[in-house]
Amino acid sequence: LMPANMARAREARDGALLDALMVDLCIECGVCSYVCPAKINLVASHRQAKQIRNGYLAKNRRSVTK
């Protein structure tokens, strides 16, 4: 997992990139937030990224089934 890349994709709301970065592999354990030198709450960031990715996937499933 690459927190910096996931943060950029989240800010851009790029569901396809978040899917490619496999944001769903994050188990929200908090280790990345703990070791982050900038003290960024990465767990919250990844949680939001997962929501964006899930919305992207749901939208694409609907368009495929039409």
Backbone as a printed PyTorch tensor [residue, N CA C, xyz], in Angstrom:
tensor([[[  0.8350,  -1.1780,   0.0000],
         [  0.0000,   0.0000,   0.0000],
         [  0.8790,   1.2400,   0.0000]],

        [[  0.4420,   2.2390,  -0.7370],
         [  1.2130,   3.4810,  -0.8600],
         [  0.3510,   4.6590,  -0.4030]],

        [[  0.4280,   5.0170,   0.8640],
         [ -0.4470,   6.0590,   1.4100],
         [ -0.3980,   7.3860,   0.6590]],

        [[  0.7670,   7.8090,   0.2120],
         [  0.8670,   9.1010,  -0.4910],
         [  0.1150,   9.0520,  -1.8170]],

        [[  0.2650,   7.9750,  -2.5520],
         [ -0.4470,   7.8450,  -3.8280],
         [ -1.9470,   7.7280,  -3.6080]],

        [[ -2.3350,   7.0100,  -2.5720],
         [ -3.7630,   6.8770,  -2.2700],
         [ -4.3620,   8.2210,  -1.8780]],

        [[ -3.6020,   9.0200,  -1.1430],
         [ -4.0940,  10.3450,  -0.7390],
         [ -4.3040,  11.2340,  -1.9600]],

        [[ -3.3650,  11.1970,  -2.8980],
         [ -3.5200,  12.0020,  -4.1230],
         [ -4.7320,  11.5470,  -4.9300]],

        [[ -4.9160,  10.2460,  -5.0590],
         [ -6.0640,   9.7170,  -5.8050],
         [ -7.3710,  10.0610,  -5.0910]],

        [[ -7.3580,  10.0160,  -3.7570],
         [ -8.5550,  10.3710,  -2.9870],
         [ -8.9070,  11.8310,  -3.1990]],

        [[ -7.8990,  12.7010,  -3.1440],
         [ -8.1390,  14.1350,  -3.3470],
         [ -8.6900,  14.4110,  -4.7400]],

        [[ -8.2450,  13.6290,  -5.7260],
         [ -8.7340,  13.7810,  -7.1020],
         [-10.0480,  13.0370,  -7.3210]],

        [[-10.4850,  12.2860,  -6.2970],
         [-11.6980,  11.4710,  -6.3740],
         [-11.6400,  10.5120,  -7.5740]],

        [[-10.4800,   9.9120,  -7.7580],
         [-10.2160,   9.0110,  -8.8870],
         [-10.4440,   7.5600,  -8.4580]],

        [[-11.6830,   7.0950,  -8.6290],
         [-12.0430,   5.7490,  -8.2140],
         [-11.2690,   4.6710,  -8.9410]],

        [[-10.9970,   4.8880, -10.2280],
         [-10.2480,   3.8940, -11.0060],
         [ -8.8300,   3.7430, -10.4670]],

        [[ -8.1810,   4.8490, -10.1520],
         [ -6.8270,   4.7910,  -9.6180],
         [ -6.8250,   4.1690,  -8.2260]],

        [[ -7.8140,   4.5090,  -7.4120],
         [ -7.9040,   3.9070,  -6.0820],
         [ -8.0860,   2.3990,  -6.1810]],

        [[ -8.8450,   1.9580,  -7.1740],
         [ -9.0060,   0.5220,  -7.3920],
         [ -7.6800,  -0.0920,  -7.8170]],

        [[ -6.9590,   0.5840,  -8.7090],
         [ -5.6600,   0.0820,  -9.1670],
         [ -4.6370,   0.0570,  -8.0280]],

        [[ -4.7410,   1.0110,  -7.1090],
         [ -3.8310,   1.0610,  -5.9610],
         [ -4.2390,   0.0640,  -4.8660]],

        [[ -5.3440,  -0.6100,  -5.0860],
         [ -5.8490,  -1.6370,  -4.1620],
         [ -6.0820,  -1.0950,  -2.7590]],

        [[ -6.7660,   0.0410,  -2.6880],
         [ -7.0630,   0.6640,  -1.3980],
         [ -7.8870,  -0.2650,  -0.5140]],

        [[ -8.5930,  -1.2020,  -1.1150],
         [ -9.4250,  -2.1270,  -0.3400],
         [ -8.5880,  -3.0900,   0.5140]],

        [[ -7.2850,  -3.1750,   0.2690],
         [ -6.4260,  -4.0400,   1.0730],
         [ -6.1270,  -3.4540,   2.4450]],

        [[ -6.3690,  -2.1780,   2.6130],
         [ -6.1540,  -1.5430,   3.9120],
         [ -7.1420,  -2.1240,   4.9170]],

        [[ -6.6280,  -2.6240,   6.0400],
         [ -7.5000,  -3.1880,   7.0680],
         [ -7.7340,  -2.2020,   8.2180]],

        [[ -7.3060,  -0.9680,   8.0190],
         [ -7.5240,   0.1190,   8.9750],
         [ -6.9510,  -0.1910,  10.3510]],

        [[ -5.7460,  -0.7630,  10.3630],
         [ -5.0850,  -1.1260,  11.6290],
         [ -4.4880,   0.0890,  12.3380]],

        [[ -4.1940,   1.1580,  11.5920],
         [ -3.6670,   2.3760,  12.1930],
         [ -2.1570,   2.4860,  12.2260]],

        [[ -1.4410,   1.4830,  11.7670],
         [  0.0240,   1.5250,  11.8140],
         [  0.5540,   2.6830,  10.9670]],

        [[ -0.0260,   2.9090,   9.8020],
         [  0.4740,   3.9880,   8.9360],
         [  0.2990,   5.3550,   9.6010]],

        [[ -0.8280,   5.5520,  10.2910],
         [ -1.0440,   6.8080,  11.0150],
         [ -0.0590,   6.9530,  12.1660]],

        [[  0.2440,   5.8450,  12.8220],
         [  1.1560,   5.8600,  13.9590],
         [  2.5730,   6.2560,  13.5470]],

        [[  3.0320,   5.7580,  12.4060],
         [  4.4060,   6.0260,  11.9800],
         [  4.5280,   7.2460,  11.0730]],

        [[  3.4170,   7.8480,  10.6980],
         [  3.4540,   9.0060,   9.8010],
         [  4.1720,  10.1780,  10.4780]],

        [[  5.2880,  10.6490,   9.8880],
         [  6.0240,  11.7500,  10.5120],
         [  5.2240,  13.0600,  10.5480]],

        [[  4.2530,  13.1940,   9.6540],
         [  3.4300,  14.4030,   9.6220],
         [  2.2040,  14.2810,  10.5290]],

        [[  2.0500,  13.1180,  11.1730],
         [  0.9210,  12.8550,  12.0800],
         [ -0.4280,  13.0170,  11.3720]],

        [[ -0.4900,  12.5850,  10.1180],
         [ -1.7270,  12.6300,   9.3370],
         [ -2.5680,  11.4130,   9.7090]],

        [[ -3.8600,  11.6010,   9.8760],
         [ -4.7600,  10.4930,  10.1740],
         [ -5.0430,   9.7330,   8.8710]],

        [[ -4.1480,   8.8460,   8.5320],
         [ -4.2620,   8.1170,   7.2680],
         [ -5.4030,   7.1140,   7.2800]],

        [[ -5.7860,   6.6240,   8.4300],
         [ -6.8990,   5.6770,   8.4900],
         [ -8.1750,   6.3390,   7.9870]],

        [[ -8.4310,   7.5510,   8.4300],
         [ -9.6170,   8.2760,   7.9730],
         [ -9.5240,   8.5510,   6.4730]],

        [[ -8.3360,   8.8960,   6.0060],
         [ -8.1220,   9.1440,   4.5880],
         [ -8.3990,   7.8880,   3.7620]],

        [[ -7.8910,   6.7430,   4.2300],
         [ -8.1030,   5.4850,   3.5100],
         [ -9.5710,   5.0670,   3.5530]],

        [[-10.2360,   5.3340,   4.6560],
         [-11.6590,   5.0040,   4.7700],
         [-12.4590,   5.7930,   3.7270]],

        [[-12.1360,   7.0680,   3.5720],
         [-12.8140,   7.8900,   2.5750],
         [-12.4640,   7.4040,   1.1690]],

        [[-11.2190,   7.0250,   0.9590],
         [-10.7890,   6.5100,  -0.3400],
         [-11.5540,   5.2410,  -0.6970]],

        [[-11.7900,   4.3920,   0.2790],
         [-12.5640,   3.1690,   0.0330],
         [-13.9850,   3.5050,  -0.3980]],

        [[-14.5730,   4.5280,   0.2170],
         [-15.9280,   4.9440,  -0.1620],
         [-15.9560,   5.4450,  -1.5930]],

        [[-14.9570,   6.2070,  -1.9870],
         [-14.8740,   6.7130,  -3.3620],
         [-14.7310,   5.5510,  -4.3240]],

        [[-13.8430,   4.6020,  -4.0060],
         [-13.6340,   3.4230,  -4.8540],
         [-14.9120,   2.6100,  -4.9760]],

        [[-15.5920,   2.3890,  -3.8550],
         [-16.8200,   1.6070,  -3.8940],
         [-17.8980,   2.2830,  -4.7290]],

        [[-17.9810,   3.6050,  -4.6460],
         [-18.9260,   4.3500,  -5.4850],
         [-18.5870,   4.2120,  -6.9550]],

        [[-17.3130,   4.2810,  -7.2670],
         [-16.8490,   4.1080,  -8.6420],
         [-17.2190,   2.7220,  -9.1660]],

        [[-16.9580,   1.6890,  -8.3630],
         [-17.2640,   0.3210,  -8.7860],
         [-18.7690,   0.1120,  -8.9500]],

        [[-19.5610,   0.6460,  -8.0320],
         [-21.0150,   0.5110,  -8.1220],
         [-21.5450,   1.1950,  -9.3750]],

        [[-21.0200,   2.3690,  -9.6750],
         [-21.4530,   3.1050, -10.8700],
         [-21.1090,   2.3230, -12.1310]],

        [[-19.9260,   1.7430, -12.1630],
         [-19.5110,   0.9790, -13.3430],
         [-20.2990,  -0.3100, -13.4830]],

        [[-20.6720,  -0.9380, -12.3950],
         [-21.4940,  -2.1530, -12.4690],
         [-22.8590,  -1.8410, -13.0550]],

        [[-23.4340,  -0.7030, -12.6470],
         [-24.7460,  -0.3070, -13.1690],
         [-24.6780,  -0.0640, -14.6610]],

        [[-23.6030,   0.6030, -15.1300],
         [-23.4860,   0.9160, -16.5470],
         [-23.2320,  -0.3410, -17.3740]],

        [[-22.5980,  -1.3530, -16.7910],
         [-22.3290,  -2.6040, -17.5040],
         [-23.5980,  -3.4290, -17.6360]],

        [[-24.4580,  -3.3850, -16.6140],
         [-25.6720,  -4.1970, -16.6170],
         [-26.7860,  -3.5900, -17.4400]],

        [[-26.6480,  -2.3630, -17.8820],
         [-27.7040,  -1.7230, -18.6860],
         [-27.6730,  -2.2110, -20.1090]]])
